[in-house]
Tab-separated table of C-alpha atoms in Angstrom:
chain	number	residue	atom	x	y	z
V	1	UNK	CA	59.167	-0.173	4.926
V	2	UNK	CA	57.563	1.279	2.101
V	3	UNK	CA	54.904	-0.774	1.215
V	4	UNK	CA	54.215	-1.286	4.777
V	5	UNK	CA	53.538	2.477	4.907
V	6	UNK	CA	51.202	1.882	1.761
V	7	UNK	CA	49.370	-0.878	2.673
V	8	UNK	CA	48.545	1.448	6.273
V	9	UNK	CA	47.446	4.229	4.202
V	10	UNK	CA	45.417	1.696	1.757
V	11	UNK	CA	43.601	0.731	4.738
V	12	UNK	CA	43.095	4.177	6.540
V	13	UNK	CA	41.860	5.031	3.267
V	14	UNK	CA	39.388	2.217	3.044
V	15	UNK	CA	38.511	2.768	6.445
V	16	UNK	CA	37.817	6.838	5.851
V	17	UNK	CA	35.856	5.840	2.878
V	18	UNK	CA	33.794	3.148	4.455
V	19	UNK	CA	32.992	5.837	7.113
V	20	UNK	CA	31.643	8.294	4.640
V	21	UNK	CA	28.927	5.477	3.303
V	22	UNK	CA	27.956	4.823	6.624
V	23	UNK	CA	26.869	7.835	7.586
V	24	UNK	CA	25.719	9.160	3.833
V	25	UNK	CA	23.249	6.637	3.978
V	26	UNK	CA	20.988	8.662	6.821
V	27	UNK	CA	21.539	11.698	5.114
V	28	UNK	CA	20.073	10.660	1.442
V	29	UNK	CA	16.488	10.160	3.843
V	30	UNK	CA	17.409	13.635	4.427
V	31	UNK	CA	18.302	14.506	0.460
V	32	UNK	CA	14.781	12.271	-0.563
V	33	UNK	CA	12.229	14.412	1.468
V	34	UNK	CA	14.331	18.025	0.713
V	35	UNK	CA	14.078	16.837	-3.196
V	36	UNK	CA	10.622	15.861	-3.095
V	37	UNK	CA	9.107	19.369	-3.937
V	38	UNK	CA	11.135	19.413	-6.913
V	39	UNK	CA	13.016	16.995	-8.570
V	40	UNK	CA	10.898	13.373	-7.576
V	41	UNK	CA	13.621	11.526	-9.889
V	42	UNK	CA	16.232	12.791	-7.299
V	43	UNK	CA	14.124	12.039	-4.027
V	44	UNK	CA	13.316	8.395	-5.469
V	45	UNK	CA	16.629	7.510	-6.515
V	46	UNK	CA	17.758	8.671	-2.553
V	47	UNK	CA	15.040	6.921	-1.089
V	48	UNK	CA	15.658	3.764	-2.793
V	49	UNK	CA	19.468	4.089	-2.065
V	50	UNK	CA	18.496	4.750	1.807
V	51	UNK	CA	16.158	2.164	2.644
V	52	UNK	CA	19.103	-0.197	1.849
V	53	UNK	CA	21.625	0.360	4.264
V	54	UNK	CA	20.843	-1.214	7.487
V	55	UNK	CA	20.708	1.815	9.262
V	56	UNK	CA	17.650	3.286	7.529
V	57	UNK	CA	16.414	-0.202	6.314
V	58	UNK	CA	14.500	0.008	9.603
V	59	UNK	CA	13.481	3.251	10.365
V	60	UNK	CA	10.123	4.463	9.858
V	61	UNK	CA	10.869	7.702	9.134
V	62	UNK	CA	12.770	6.418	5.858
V	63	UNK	CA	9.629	4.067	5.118
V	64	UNK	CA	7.235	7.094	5.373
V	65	UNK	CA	9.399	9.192	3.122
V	66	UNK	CA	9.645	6.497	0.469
V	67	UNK	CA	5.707	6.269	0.242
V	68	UNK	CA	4.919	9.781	-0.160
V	69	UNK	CA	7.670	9.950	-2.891
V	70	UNK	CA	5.973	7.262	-4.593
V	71	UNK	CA	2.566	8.566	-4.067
V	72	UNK	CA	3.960	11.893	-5.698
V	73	UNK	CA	5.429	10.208	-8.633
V	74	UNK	CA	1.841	8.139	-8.940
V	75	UNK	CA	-0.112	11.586	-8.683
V	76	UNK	CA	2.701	12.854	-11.202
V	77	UNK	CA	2.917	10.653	-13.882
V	78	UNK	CA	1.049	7.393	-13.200
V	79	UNK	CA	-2.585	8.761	-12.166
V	80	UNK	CA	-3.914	7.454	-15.147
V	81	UNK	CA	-2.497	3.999	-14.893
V	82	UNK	CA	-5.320	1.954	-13.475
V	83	UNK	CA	-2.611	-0.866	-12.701
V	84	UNK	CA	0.263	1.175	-11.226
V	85	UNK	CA	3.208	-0.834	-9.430
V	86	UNK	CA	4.158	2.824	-8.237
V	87	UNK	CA	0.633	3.048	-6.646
V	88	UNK	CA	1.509	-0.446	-4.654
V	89	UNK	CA	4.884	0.162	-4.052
V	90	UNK	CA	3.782	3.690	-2.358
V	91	UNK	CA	0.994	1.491	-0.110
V	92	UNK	CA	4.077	-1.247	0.523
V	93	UNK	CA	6.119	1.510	2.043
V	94	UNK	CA	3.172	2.874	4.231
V	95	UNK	CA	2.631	0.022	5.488
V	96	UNK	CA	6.463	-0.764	6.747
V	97	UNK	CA	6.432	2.461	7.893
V	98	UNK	CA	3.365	1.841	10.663
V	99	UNK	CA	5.054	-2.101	10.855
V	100	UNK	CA	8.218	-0.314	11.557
V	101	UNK	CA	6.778	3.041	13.779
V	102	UNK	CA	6.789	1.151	17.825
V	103	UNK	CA	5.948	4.657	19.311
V	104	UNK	CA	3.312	5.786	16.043
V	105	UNK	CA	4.551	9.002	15.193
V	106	UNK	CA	4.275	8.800	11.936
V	107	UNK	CA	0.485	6.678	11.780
V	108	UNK	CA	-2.052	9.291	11.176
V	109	UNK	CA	-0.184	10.741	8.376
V	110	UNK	CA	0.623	7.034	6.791
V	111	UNK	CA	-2.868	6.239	7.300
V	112	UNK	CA	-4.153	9.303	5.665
V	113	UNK	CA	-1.774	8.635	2.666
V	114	UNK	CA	-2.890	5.116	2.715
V	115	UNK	CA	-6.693	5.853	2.426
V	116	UNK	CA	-6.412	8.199	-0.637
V	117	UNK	CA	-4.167	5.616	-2.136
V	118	UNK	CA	-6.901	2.886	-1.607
V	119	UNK	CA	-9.674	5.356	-2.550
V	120	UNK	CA	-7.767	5.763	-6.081
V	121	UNK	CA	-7.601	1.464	-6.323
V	122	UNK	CA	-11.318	1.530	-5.713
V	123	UNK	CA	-12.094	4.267	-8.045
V	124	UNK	CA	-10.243	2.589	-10.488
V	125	UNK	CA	-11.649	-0.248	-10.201
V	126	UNK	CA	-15.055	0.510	-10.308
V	127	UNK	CA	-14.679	2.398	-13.644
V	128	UNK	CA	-12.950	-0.780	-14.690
V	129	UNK	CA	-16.370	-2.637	-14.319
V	130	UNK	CA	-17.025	-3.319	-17.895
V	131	UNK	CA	-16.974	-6.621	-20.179
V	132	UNK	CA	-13.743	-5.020	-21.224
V	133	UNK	CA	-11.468	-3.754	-18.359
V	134	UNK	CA	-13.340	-6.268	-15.734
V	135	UNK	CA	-10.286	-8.596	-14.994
V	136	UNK	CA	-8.699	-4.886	-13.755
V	137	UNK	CA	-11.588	-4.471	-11.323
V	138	UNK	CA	-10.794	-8.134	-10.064
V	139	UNK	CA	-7.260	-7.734	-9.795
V	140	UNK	CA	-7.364	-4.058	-8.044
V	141	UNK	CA	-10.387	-5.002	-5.536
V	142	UNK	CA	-8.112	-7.950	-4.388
V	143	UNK	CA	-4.883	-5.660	-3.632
């Protein structure tokens, strides 16, 4: 009788805790965007932990949030980096964002984010015209 009263409990348990994920997955979209003024570790670490539970794996809204964390963190730290995988992974997120957005809410400000991202690839890779750097200009007017 015992350990059929433990096994219940073992299970409610699981069950309670199984709950908790569930629904703590919407809420880190949440956590991302309120950490994104301050602490761009935090918001990427809750983005990236959002976008992979199937409940925010296809909502635009998440999407959106994930690329202007990753623009921050390229206008942050990576601005200088003419070959930034932050840069692309920002412009990846964008654009599942408007793939994912059926009613476009969120377009104009994806598509605004988008362009300066783009603008900063073409910048780049015009200053990369050189006999030096010009396999950079190749590589970023092709992305």
């Amino acid at each position: 009788m015992r350990q059929l009263i433990k096994n219940r409990m073992s299970m409610l348990l699981l069950l309670l805790v199984t709950v908790m994920v569930a629904k703590a997955q919407p809420e880190k979209v949440l956590a991302a965007y309120d950490f994104m003024e301050n602490n761009l570790d935090s918001a990427k670490v809750n983005i990236d932990q959002a976008i992979l539970h199937p409940e925010s794996a296809e909502d635009a809204q998440a999407w959106q949030v994930r690329g202007f964390i990753y623009k921050a963190i390229y206008n942050q730290t990576e601005k200088g980096n003419r070959q930034s995988l932050v840069r692309i992974e920002a412009l990846n997120s964008l654009r599942k964002s408007i793939t994912l957005d059926k009613d476009k809410v969120f377009l104009s400000d994806n598509i605004s984010a988008m362009k300066y991202l783009i603008n900063t690839m073409h910048i780049d890779a015009a200053e990369s015209l050189d006999p030096m750097d010009y396999e950079v200009a190749i590589e970023l007017f092709r992305k």
